[in-house]
Coordinates of C-alpha atoms in Angstrom, one line a residue:
G597 CA 25.9 -7.6 -31.5
A598 CA 22.5 -6.7 -30.8
F599 CA 22.1 -9.2 -27.8
T600 CA 25.1 -7.8 -26.1
K601 CA 23.9 -4.2 -26.1
A602 CA 22.5 -2.7 -22.7
D603 CA 19.3 -1.2 -24.5
S604 CA 18.6 -3.8 -27.2
A605 CA 15.0 -4.3 -28.5
R606 CA 15.9 -7.8 -29.7
L607 CA 17.1 -8.8 -26.5
E608 CA 14.1 -7.5 -24.7
N609 CA 11.9 -9.5 -27.2
L610 CA 13.7 -12.6 -25.9
K611 CA 13.5 -12.1 -22.4
M612 CA 9.6 -11.3 -23.0
Q613 CA 9.0 -14.5 -24.7
A614 CA 11.0 -16.6 -22.1
A615 CA 9.1 -14.8 -19.0
V616 CA 5.7 -15.3 -20.7
F617 CA 6.3 -18.8 -21.3
S618 CA 7.8 -19.5 -18.1
Q619 CA 4.9 -17.9 -16.2
H620 CA 2.6 -19.8 -18.1
Q621 CA 4.2 -23.4 -17.4
D622 CA 4.6 -22.3 -13.8
T623 CA 0.6 -21.6 -13.8
I624 CA 0.1 -25.3 -15.2
N625 CA 2.5 -26.8 -12.9
S626 CA 1.2 -25.1 -9.8
Q627 CA -2.5 -25.9 -10.8
R628 CA -1.6 -29.8 -11.3
T629 CA 0.1 -29.9 -8.1
E630 CA -2.9 -28.5 -6.4
Q631 CA -5.0 -31.0 -7.9
I632 CA -2.8 -33.8 -7.2
Q633 CA -2.4 -32.8 -3.3
H634 CA -6.2 -32.1 -2.9
R635 CA -7.0 -35.3 -4.3
A636 CA -4.6 -37.2 -2.1
K637 CA -5.9 -35.3 1.2
A638 CA -9.4 -36.2 -0.1
Q639 CA -8.5 -39.7 -0.4
Q640 CA -6.8 -40.2 3.0
L641 CA -9.7 -38.4 4.6
L642 CA -12.3 -40.7 3.0
Q643 CA -10.3 -43.6 4.0
E644 CA -10.4 -42.5 7.6
V645 CA -14.4 -42.0 7.4
C646 CA -14.5 -45.8 5.7
H647 CA -12.4 -47.6 8.1
R648 CA -13.8 -45.7 11.5
V649 CA -15.9 -48.1 13.4
G650 CA -17.6 -48.2 16.9
N651 CA -17.6 -44.5 17.7
H652 CA -20.3 -42.6 15.7
A653 CA -19.5 -39.1 17.0
K654 CA -16.0 -39.6 15.3
V655 CA -17.7 -40.8 12.1
F656 CA -19.6 -37.6 11.8
G657 CA -16.6 -35.5 12.9
D658 CA -14.6 -37.3 9.9
M659 CA -17.4 -36.8 7.4
V660 CA -17.5 -32.8 8.2
L661 CA -13.8 -32.7 7.7
Y662 CA -14.1 -34.7 4.4
I663 CA -16.9 -32.2 3.4
L664 CA -14.8 -29.3 4.4
H665 CA -11.7 -30.0 2.4
E666 CA -13.8 -31.0 -0.8
T667 CA -15.5 -27.5 -0.5
G668 CA -12.0 -25.6 0.1
L669 CA -12.9 -24.6 3.6
Y670 CA -10.7 -27.0 5.5
N671 CA -8.4 -23.9 6.8
A672 CA -11.0 -21.3 6.5
S673 CA -10.5 -18.0 8.7
N674 CA -13.7 -18.3 10.6
K675 CA -13.4 -22.2 11.0
E676 CA -15.9 -22.4 13.9
L677 CA -18.8 -21.0 12.2
V678 CA -17.9 -22.7 9.0
Q679 CA -17.9 -26.2 10.9
K680 CA -21.4 -25.3 12.8
E681 CA -23.0 -24.4 9.3
T682 CA -21.5 -27.6 7.5
M683 CA -22.7 -29.8 10.7
T684 CA -26.1 -28.4 10.5
A685 CA -26.4 -29.1 6.6
L686 CA -24.9 -32.6 7.1
E687 CA -27.2 -33.6 9.9
S688 CA -30.3 -32.4 7.9
V689 CA -29.2 -34.7 5.2
I690 CA -28.0 -37.8 7.4
P691 CA -29.2 -37.6 11.1
R692 CA -26.7 -38.5 13.8
Q693 CA -29.0 -41.5 14.5
S694 CA -28.4 -42.9 11.1
I695 CA -24.7 -43.1 11.4
E696 CA -25.0 -46.6 12.6
S697 CA -26.8 -47.8 9.5
F698 CA -23.9 -46.0 7.4
V699 CA -21.2 -47.5 9.2
A700 CA -22.7 -51.0 8.7
Q701 CA -22.2 -50.5 4.6
S702 CA -19.1 -51.7 2.7
D703 CA -16.2 -49.3 1.8
A704 CA -17.5 -49.1 -1.9
E705 CA -20.9 -48.0 -0.7
K706 CA -19.5 -45.4 1.7
T707 CA -17.4 -43.9 -0.7
K708 CA -20.4 -43.3 -3.2
Q709 CA -22.4 -42.0 -0.7
L710 CA -19.6 -39.5 0.5
E711 CA -19.1 -38.3 -3.0
E712 CA -22.7 -37.6 -3.6
L713 CA -22.9 -36.4 0.2
W714 CA -20.3 -33.8 -0.1
K715 CA -22.0 -32.0 -3.3
I716 CA -25.5 -31.9 -1.5
V717 CA -24.5 -30.5 1.6
W718 CA -22.1 -28.0 -0.3
G719 CA -25.6 -27.2 -2.6
I720 CA -27.7 -26.6 0.7
R721 CA -24.8 -24.0 2.0
L722 CA -24.5 -22.1 -1.3
F723 CA -28.5 -21.9 -1.3
N724 CA -28.5 -20.5 2.3
R725 CA -26.1 -18.2 1.2
E726 CA -28.0 -17.0 -1.6
T727 CA -31.1 -16.8 0.8
H728 CA -29.0 -14.9 3.5
K729 CA -29.6 -17.6 6.1
G730 CA -25.7 -18.7 6.3
G731 CA -22.6 -19.1 3.9
A732 CA -20.0 -18.1 6.3
G733 CA -16.4 -18.5 4.5
I734 CA -17.9 -19.0 1.0
Q735 CA -16.0 -16.6 -1.5
D736 CA -18.3 -14.6 -4.0
I737 CA -16.3 -16.4 -7.0
P738 CA -18.9 -15.3 -9.7
G739 CA -18.7 -11.8 -8.4
D740 CA -14.9 -11.6 -8.2
L741 CA -14.6 -13.7 -11.4
A742 CA -16.8 -10.9 -13.6
S743 CA -14.5 -8.2 -12.0
M744 CA -11.3 -10.0 -12.8
V745 CA -12.6 -10.2 -16.6
Q746 CA -13.8 -6.7 -16.8
N747 CA -10.7 -5.2 -15.6
A748 CA -8.5 -7.6 -17.5
Q749 CA -10.5 -6.8 -21.0
T750 CA -10.1 -2.8 -20.2
V751 CA -6.3 -3.1 -19.3
L752 CA -5.8 -5.5 -22.8
N753 CA -7.9 -3.2 -25.1
Q754 CA -6.2 -0.2 -23.7
H755 CA -2.7 -1.6 -24.4
L756 CA -3.7 -3.3 -27.9
D757 CA -5.1 -0.2 -29.3
Q758 CA -1.7 1.6 -28.0
A759 CA 0.6 -0.8 -29.4
K760 CA -1.2 -1.5 -32.8
K761 CA -1.2 2.4 -33.4
L762 CA 2.6 2.5 -32.5
C763 CA 3.1 -0.5 -35.0
Q764 CA 1.3 1.4 -37.7
N765 CA 4.0 4.2 -37.1
Y766 CA 6.7 1.9 -37.4
V767 CA 5.4 0.5 -40.6
V768 CA 4.9 4.0 -42.6
V769 CA 8.4 5.0 -41.1
L770 CA 10.1 2.0 -42.4
E771 CA 8.1 2.2 -45.8
N772 CA 9.1 5.7 -46.1
K773 CA 12.6 5.3 -44.8
K774 CA 14.3 7.3 -47.7
E775 CA 11.8 10.2 -47.2
C776 CA 12.7 10.1 -43.4
G777 CA 16.5 9.4 -43.5
V778 CA 16.1 6.3 -42.0
L779 CA 19.3 4.3 -42.9
G780 CA 21.8 2.0 -41.6
N781 CA 21.8 1.3 -37.7
I782 CA 18.6 3.5 -37.0
E783 CA 16.9 1.3 -39.8
Q784 CA 17.8 -2.0 -38.1
R785 CA 17.0 -0.5 -34.6
L786 CA 13.6 0.6 -36.0
M787 CA 12.9 -3.2 -37.3
D788 CA 13.9 -4.7 -33.9
E789 CA 11.3 -2.3 -32.1
Y790 CA 8.8 -2.9 -34.7
V791 CA 9.2 -6.9 -34.1
N792 CA 9.2 -6.2 -30.6
R793 CA 5.8 -4.6 -30.3
L794 CA 4.5 -7.0 -32.8
Q795 CA 5.5 -9.9 -30.4
F796 CA 4.0 -7.8 -27.4
I797 CA 0.5 -7.5 -29.7
Q798 CA 0.6 -11.1 -30.3
F799 CA 0.9 -12.0 -26.3
L800 CA -2.0 -9.5 -25.8
T801 CA -3.9 -10.7 -28.3
K802 CA -3.9 -14.4 -27.1
T803 CA -4.5 -13.4 -23.6
A804 CA -7.5 -11.5 -24.6
D805 CA -8.8 -14.5 -26.8
S806 CA -8.5 -16.5 -23.4
V807 CA -10.1 -13.9 -21.3
T808 CA -13.0 -13.5 -23.7
S809 CA -13.4 -17.5 -23.9
I810 CA -13.7 -17.1 -19.9
A811 CA -16.4 -14.5 -20.2
R812 CA -18.2 -16.5 -22.6
H813 CA -18.3 -19.7 -20.5
M814 CA -19.3 -17.4 -17.5
A815 CA -22.3 -15.9 -19.5
L816 CA -23.3 -19.3 -20.0
V817 CA -22.9 -21.1 -16.5
R818 CA -24.2 -17.7 -14.3
P819 CA -28.1 -18.0 -15.8
A820 CA -28.2 -21.4 -15.4
Y821 CA -26.9 -21.1 -11.7
D822 CA -29.2 -18.5 -10.8
S823 CA -32.1 -20.4 -12.4
L824 CA -31.2 -23.5 -10.6
L825 CA -31.4 -21.3 -7.1
T826 CA -34.9 -19.8 -8.2
E827 CA -36.5 -23.1 -9.0
I828 CA -35.0 -24.6 -5.5
K829 CA -36.3 -21.6 -3.6
A830 CA -39.9 -22.0 -5.3
M831 CA -39.8 -25.6 -4.4
V832 CA -39.1 -24.8 -0.8
T833 CA -41.5 -21.9 -0.5
S834 CA -44.5 -24.0 -2.2
S835 CA -44.2 -27.0 0.1
T836 CA -43.4 -27.6 3.7
S837 CA -42.0 -31.2 2.7
V838 CA -40.2 -31.5 -0.5
P839 CA -39.2 -35.3 -1.2
K840 CA -35.3 -36.0 -1.3
S841 CA -35.2 -37.5 -4.8
T842 CA -36.5 -34.2 -6.2
I843 CA -34.4 -31.6 -4.1
Y844 CA -31.0 -33.4 -3.6
P845 CA -30.3 -33.7 -7.5
K846 CA -30.8 -29.8 -7.7
F847 CA -28.4 -29.2 -4.8
I848 CA -25.9 -31.4 -6.9
E849 CA -26.4 -29.4 -9.8
V850 CA -25.9 -26.0 -8.0
S851 CA -22.5 -27.4 -6.5
D852 CA -21.4 -28.4 -9.8
K853 CA -22.0 -25.1 -11.5
W854 CA -20.1 -23.7 -8.5
E855 CA -17.2 -26.0 -9.3
A856 CA -17.5 -24.7 -12.9
F857 CA -17.3 -21.1 -11.5
R858 CA -14.2 -22.3 -9.5
R859 CA -12.3 -23.6 -12.4
L860 CA -12.9 -20.4 -14.2
Y861 CA -11.6 -18.4 -11.6
N862 CA -8.5 -20.5 -11.3
D863 CA -8.0 -20.2 -15.2
M864 CA -8.4 -16.4 -15.1
K865 CA -5.7 -16.1 -12.1
G866 CA -3.4 -17.8 -14.4
H867 CA -4.1 -15.5 -17.2
K868 CA -4.2 -12.5 -14.9
N869 CA -0.5 -13.7 -13.7
V870 CA 0.8 -13.6 -17.5
L871 CA -0.7 -10.2 -18.0
D872 CA 1.1 -8.9 -15.1
V873 CA 4.3 -10.3 -16.3
L874 CA 3.6 -9.1 -20.1
L875 CA 2.9 -5.5 -19.0
E876 CA 6.4 -5.4 -17.5
Y877 CA 7.7 -5.1 -20.8
K878 CA 5.5 -2.6 -22.0
S879 CA 8.4 -0.1 -22.4
S880 CA 11.5 -2.0 -21.3
Y881 CA 13.8 -0.1 -23.7
T882 CA 14.2 3.3 -25.0
Q883 CA 12.2 4.3 -28.0
A884 CA 14.1 5.2 -31.1
L885 CA 11.1 6.4 -32.9
K886 CA 10.5 10.1 -32.7
P887 CA 7.4 11.9 -33.6
G888 CA 9.3 13.8 -36.1
M889 CA 10.1 10.9 -38.1
V890 CA 6.3 9.9 -38.2
E891 CA 5.4 13.3 -39.4
E892 CA 7.6 13.2 -42.2
A893 CA 6.5 9.7 -43.1
M894 CA 2.8 10.7 -43.0
K895 CA 3.6 13.7 -45.3
A896 CA 5.3 11.1 -47.9
D897 CA 2.6 8.6 -47.5
V898 CA -0.2 10.7 -48.3
T899 CA 1.0 10.9 -52.0
R900 CA 0.9 7.4 -52.3
V901 CA -1.9 5.3 -54.1
K902 CA -3.9 3.3 -52.0
P903 CA -4.7 0.0 -53.6
T904 CA -8.1 -1.7 -54.4
Y905 CA -8.9 -5.3 -54.9
N906 CA -11.1 -7.1 -56.9
Q907 CA -11.9 -10.5 -55.0
V908 CA -14.0 -11.6 -57.9
T909 CA -11.3 -11.4 -60.6
L910 CA -8.7 -12.6 -57.9
E911 CA -10.9 -15.8 -57.2
K912 CA -11.2 -16.8 -61.0
E913 CA -7.5 -16.3 -61.7
I914 CA -6.3 -18.2 -58.5
N915 CA -8.9 -21.1 -58.7
S916 CA -8.0 -21.4 -62.4
L917 CA -4.3 -22.6 -61.4
G918 CA -5.5 -25.6 -59.6
K919 CA -2.6 -25.3 -56.9
C920 CA -4.4 -22.9 -54.3
F921 CA -8.0 -21.9 -53.7
Y922 CA -8.9 -18.4 -53.0
S923 CA -11.3 -17.7 -49.9
P924 CA -12.7 -13.8 -49.8
A925 CA -13.3 -14.4 -46.2
L926 CA -11.6 -16.4 -43.2
P927 CA -13.9 -19.0 -42.2
G928 CA -15.0 -18.7 -38.3
G929 CA -12.5 -20.3 -35.7
T930 CA -10.0 -21.0 -38.5
P931 CA -6.4 -19.8 -37.6
L932 CA -4.2 -17.9 -39.9
Q933 CA -0.8 -19.4 -40.5
F934 CA 2.2 -17.5 -39.6
N935 CA 0.0 -15.5 -37.1
G936 CA -1.6 -13.7 -39.8
M937 CA 2.0 -12.1 -41.2
C938 CA 2.7 -12.1 -45.0
I939 CA 5.4 -14.7 -45.5
V940 CA 6.3 -13.3 -48.9
T941 CA 7.5 -9.9 -47.6
I942 CA 9.6 -11.5 -44.9
L943 CA 11.4 -13.7 -47.3
Q944 CA 11.8 -11.2 -50.1
K945 CA 15.6 -10.4 -50.8
Q946 CA 15.5 -6.8 -51.0
D947 CA 13.9 -4.9 -48.0
P948 CA 12.5 -7.7 -46.1
M949 CA 9.9 -6.7 -43.6
L950 CA 7.2 -7.9 -41.3
K951 CA 4.0 -7.2 -42.8
P952 CA 0.6 -8.2 -41.4
S953 CA -1.9 -9.4 -43.8
V954 CA -4.8 -7.4 -45.4
A955 CA -8.3 -8.7 -44.9
D956 CA -9.8 -6.8 -48.1
L957 CA -7.2 -8.6 -50.2
G958 CA -8.6 -12.3 -49.0
Y959 CA -7.1 -15.4 -48.0
I960 CA -5.4 -18.2 -49.9
R961 CA -6.2 -22.0 -49.0
Y962 CA -3.1 -24.2 -49.8
D963 CA -3.0 -27.7 -48.5
E964 CA -5.9 -27.3 -46.1
Q965 CA -4.3 -24.4 -44.4
F966 CA -5.0 -20.6 -44.7
Y967 CA -2.9 -17.9 -45.6
G968 CA -2.8 -14.1 -45.5
F969 CA -1.0 -11.2 -47.5
S970 CA -0.1 -8.0 -47.4
S971 CA -0.3 -6.9 -50.9
E972 CA -1.6 -8.5 -54.3
P973 CA 1.9 -9.0 -55.9
A974 CA 2.7 -11.0 -52.7
L975 CA -0.1 -13.1 -53.1
K976 CA 0.4 -13.7 -56.7
A977 CA 4.1 -14.6 -55.9
F978 CA 2.7 -17.1 -53.3
I979 CA 0.2 -18.9 -55.5
N980 CA 2.9 -19.7 -58.4
S981 CA 5.2 -21.4 -56.0
P982 CA 3.6 -22.0 -52.6
K983 CA 6.1 -24.8 -52.0
A984 CA 9.1 -22.9 -52.1
F985 CA 7.9 -20.0 -49.7
L986 CA 6.9 -22.5 -47.2
D987 CA 10.1 -24.7 -47.6
Q988 CA 12.1 -21.6 -47.0
T989 CA 10.7 -21.3 -43.5
L990 CA 12.0 -24.8 -42.3
G991 CA 15.2 -24.6 -40.5
N992 CA 15.4 -20.9 -41.3
E993 CA 18.4 -19.4 -39.3
T994 CA 17.3 -15.8 -39.6
F995 CA 14.0 -16.5 -37.7
A996 CA 15.9 -17.8 -34.8
T997 CA 18.3 -15.2 -34.4
E998 CA 16.0 -12.6 -34.8
G999 CA 13.6 -13.9 -32.4
L1000 CA 10.8 -14.5 -35.1
L1001 CA 10.0 -18.1 -34.1
H1002 CA 7.2 -17.6 -31.8
L1003 CA 6.1 -14.4 -33.5
L1004 CA 5.6 -16.6 -36.7
D1005 CA 4.1 -19.4 -34.7
L1006 CA 7.3 -21.7 -35.7
G1007 CA 8.1 -22.7 -32.4
K1008 CA 7.3 -26.4 -33.1
Q1009 CA 10.2 -26.1 -35.8
I1010 CA 12.6 -25.7 -32.6
P1011 CA 14.8 -29.0 -32.5
S1012 CA 14.5 -31.3 -29.3
E1013 CA 18.1 -31.9 -29.3
V1014 CA 21.1 -30.1 -29.8
F1015 CA 23.9 -31.2 -31.8
L1016 CA 27.2 -29.7 -33.6
L1017 CA 26.8 -28.1 -37.1
G1018 CA 27.8 -30.6 -39.7
T1019 CA 27.5 -33.9 -37.5
R1020 CA 24.2 -34.9 -38.7
Q1021 CA 23.0 -35.0 -42.2
K1022 CA 19.6 -35.8 -43.8
E1023 CA 19.7 -37.6 -46.9
L1024 CA 16.4 -37.9 -49.1
G1025 CA 15.9 -41.0 -50.8
P1026 CA 13.4 -43.3 -52.4
V1027 CA 10.9 -44.9 -49.8
E1028 CA 11.2 -48.5 -49.7
V1029 CA 8.8 -50.9 -48.2
V1030 CA 10.0 -53.8 -46.0
M1031 CA 7.7 -56.8 -45.0
A1032 CA 8.7 -58.1 -41.7
E1033 CA 7.4 -60.2 -39.0
A1034 CA 7.3 -59.2 -35.3
G1035 CA 7.5 -61.9 -32.4
T1036 CA 5.6 -61.4 -29.3
Q1037 CA 6.9 -62.8 -26.0
T1038 CA 4.9 -65.8 -25.0
G1039 CA 7.1 -67.4 -22.6
Q1040 CA 8.6 -66.5 -19.2
I1041 CA 10.3 -63.2 -18.9
D1042 CA 13.3 -63.7 -16.4
P1043 CA 13.0 -61.0 -13.7
Y1044 CA 15.9 -58.6 -13.4
K1045 CA 16.2 -59.1 -9.5
D1046 CA 19.6 -59.8 -7.7
Y1047 CA 18.7 -62.2 -4.9
K1048 CA 22.0 -61.6 -3.2
Y1049 CA 21.2 -57.9 -2.5
Q1050 CA 21.5 -56.7 0.9
W1051 CA 20.3 -53.8 2.4
N1052 CA 21.2 -54.4 6.3
E1053 CA 24.0 -52.5 7.0
W1054 CA 25.3 -55.1 9.8
E1055 CA 25.0 -57.7 7.2
L1056 CA 27.3 -55.7 4.7
R1057 CA 29.8 -55.0 7.3
R1058 CA 30.0 -58.9 8.2
L1059 CA 30.5 -59.8 4.5
A1060 CA 33.3 -57.2 4.3
L1061 CA 35.1 -58.3 7.5
K1062 CA 34.7 -61.8 5.8
L1063 CA 36.2 -60.9 2.3
A1064 CA 38.9 -58.9 4.1
D1065 CA 39.7 -62.0 6.2
L1066 CA 40.2 -64.0 2.9
R1067 CA 43.3 -62.1 2.3
N1068 CA 45.3 -63.8 5.1
K1069 CA 44.4 -67.3 3.5
R1070 CA 45.9 -66.8 0.1
T1071 CA 48.2 -69.4 -1.2
H1072 CA 51.9 -67.7 -1.5
S1073 CA 53.6 -68.5 -4.8
C1074 CA 57.0 -69.5 -3.0
Q1075 CA 55.7 -72.6 -1.7
T1076 CA 58.0 -75.7 -2.3
V1077 CA 58.6 -79.1 -0.8
Q1078 CA 61.4 -77.6 1.6
S1079 CA 59.5 -74.4 2.4
H1080 CA 57.1 -76.2 4.4
F1081 CA 59.8 -76.5 7.2
K1082 CA 60.6 -73.0 7.2
R1083 CA 57.1 -71.3 7.6
E1084 CA 54.3 -71.5 10.0
N1085 CA 51.6 -73.7 8.7
D1086 CA 48.9 -72.5 10.9
T1087 CA 45.4 -73.8 10.3
Q1088 CA 42.9 -71.6 8.4
T1089 CA 40.5 -71.5 11.0
F1090 CA 38.9 -68.8 13.1
P1091 CA 40.4 -68.6 16.7
K1092 CA 38.0 -70.0 19.6
K1093 CA 35.5 -67.5 20.6
Q1094 CA 36.1 -65.9 24.1
S1095 CA 33.8 -67.1 26.9
G1096 CA 32.4 -63.6 27.1
S1097 CA 31.1 -63.2 23.5
Q1098 CA 27.9 -61.5 23.0
T1099 CA 26.9 -63.4 19.9
M1100 CA 26.8 -66.9 21.2
I1101 CA 26.0 -68.7 24.5
D1102 CA 29.0 -71.4 25.5
Q1103 CA 26.7 -73.6 27.2
A1104 CA 24.2 -75.9 26.5
T1105 CA 20.4 -74.7 26.6
Q1106 CA 18.5 -78.1 26.2
P1107 CA 16.6 -79.4 29.3
K1108 CA 18.8 -81.8 31.6
H1109 CA 17.8 -85.4 31.4
T1110 CA 17.3 -87.3 34.9
A1111 CA 17.6 -91.2 35.2
Q1112 CA 17.8 -93.1 38.4
F1113 CA 18.5 -96.8 39.3
I1114 CA 18.9 -99.0 42.5
A1115 CA 22.4 -100.1 43.4
G1116 CA 23.5 -102.8 45.9
L1117 CA 21.4 -105.5 44.6
R1118 CA 24.8 -107.5 43.8
G1119 CA 27.5 -108.1 46.0
D1120 CA 28.2 -109.5 49.5
P1121 CA 25.7 -109.7 52.4
T1122 CA 27.1 -106.6 54.0
S1123 CA 26.2 -104.2 51.0
K1124 CA 23.2 -101.9 51.3
I1125 CA 20.7 -101.0 48.7
K1126 CA 20.3 -97.4 47.4
V1127 CA 18.7 -95.5 44.9
V1128 CA 20.9 -93.5 42.6
K1129 CA 20.1 -90.5 40.8
V1130 CA 22.0 -89.4 37.7
E1131 CA 21.5 -86.1 35.6
F1132 CA 22.5 -85.8 31.9
D1133 CA 23.0 -82.3 30.0
E1134 CA 22.4 -84.0 26.8

């Protein structure tokens, strides 16, 4: 019933999950499509340069177009100025009079040189941009990336703080629900809102971690990029002639660093799109939690005794059992199972509730995985029978109906196929080891090819007419000896073609043969001798 209501926090939770995952997949697909299209166009331009012969000016122009495409400035707004600066940088690397020797090389050598050439030219243009001697059409990707990261981190921290404070209020109210008078439908409504905000926090946290990772990589790339430009500037100013073998590798390094900035920038745009979609669900439902509920819960919570934990005693007690191992702190970079939620309080029969784990309580390592808990009784209940709790999470229908699969990081348990309930059964039995031999195909494999396949439409029409004409040549079952005198026994042949047929010439097409002989050699004295000429068509 919660999914059919107009203002449902549970429904908004599922919509938020679908929107975020769809946006994330759309970003991956669009980036993959852009990369494939870019490489296909680059390969086409590369082939045009390699196969162009004769006109050296056109070869130089094709090289400029290839460099513009690789640098992402093929469709720049100020295209004429961009082309002019690119041509100038290219001519400083390979003069026009050297194009003839370039054309004379093999395609493999041309391809190898062009892949290095565009990076050298791009490095020169980036250096000119840094020294304010050019750089038309080049976007300030490092500056824009830093601004995007800073703005995103500000927004993420702001919304994370607000959402975490709100979740703390939900926990206090739900733990003191009797004192606040929260029962029945109101309790379920508050629980749905609490789960919605936890999912919101989880998405914000993952996005914040991705943005932090980008900021960390940017902090490593930017100093290396600036030091390279400083080194090149010192080399250029200290000498009037710098060897190509020394300066060109530096330009290639500059180009590679810039490409690293470009990749980080594209990733950051994807995370920014996810954040924009996520913020649409900041307040997508009417909040049932009222300030009066929170005040009453706070008053009741003050009288509660705050628990204290003795990690040394817990470590001795847990490690002595041998089933699990205690860890006072979580190792760096190690993820918590169930996204840090206490699985014991979720599965408890009375008042099940989502509670985050308490860091002061420590963590349990079981089967090379780390688990956190919200209280010491929950921790001890888990170490007594960890497998029993973990088995309850497999195929748990409650997690799916309440939208907890992704919140607890159980999305991998979603089946890849759909089947009717009860149509598939899984029976566990002893594992049998069977030895078998596998044969490898060593002989000829028959091709699955239809040699009678016809693709020509006119040939298909001819065959259709031929098959249709066979119907007129079928043998009648009523034929007897006497019936031969009662029916027309026409010959089963096609009628003769008309002389005006467009498919065949009726007359002979071979050359004529001419023969001549002498007549009148025999006969009476009055006969005359003459030459007779005869022509034969065949």
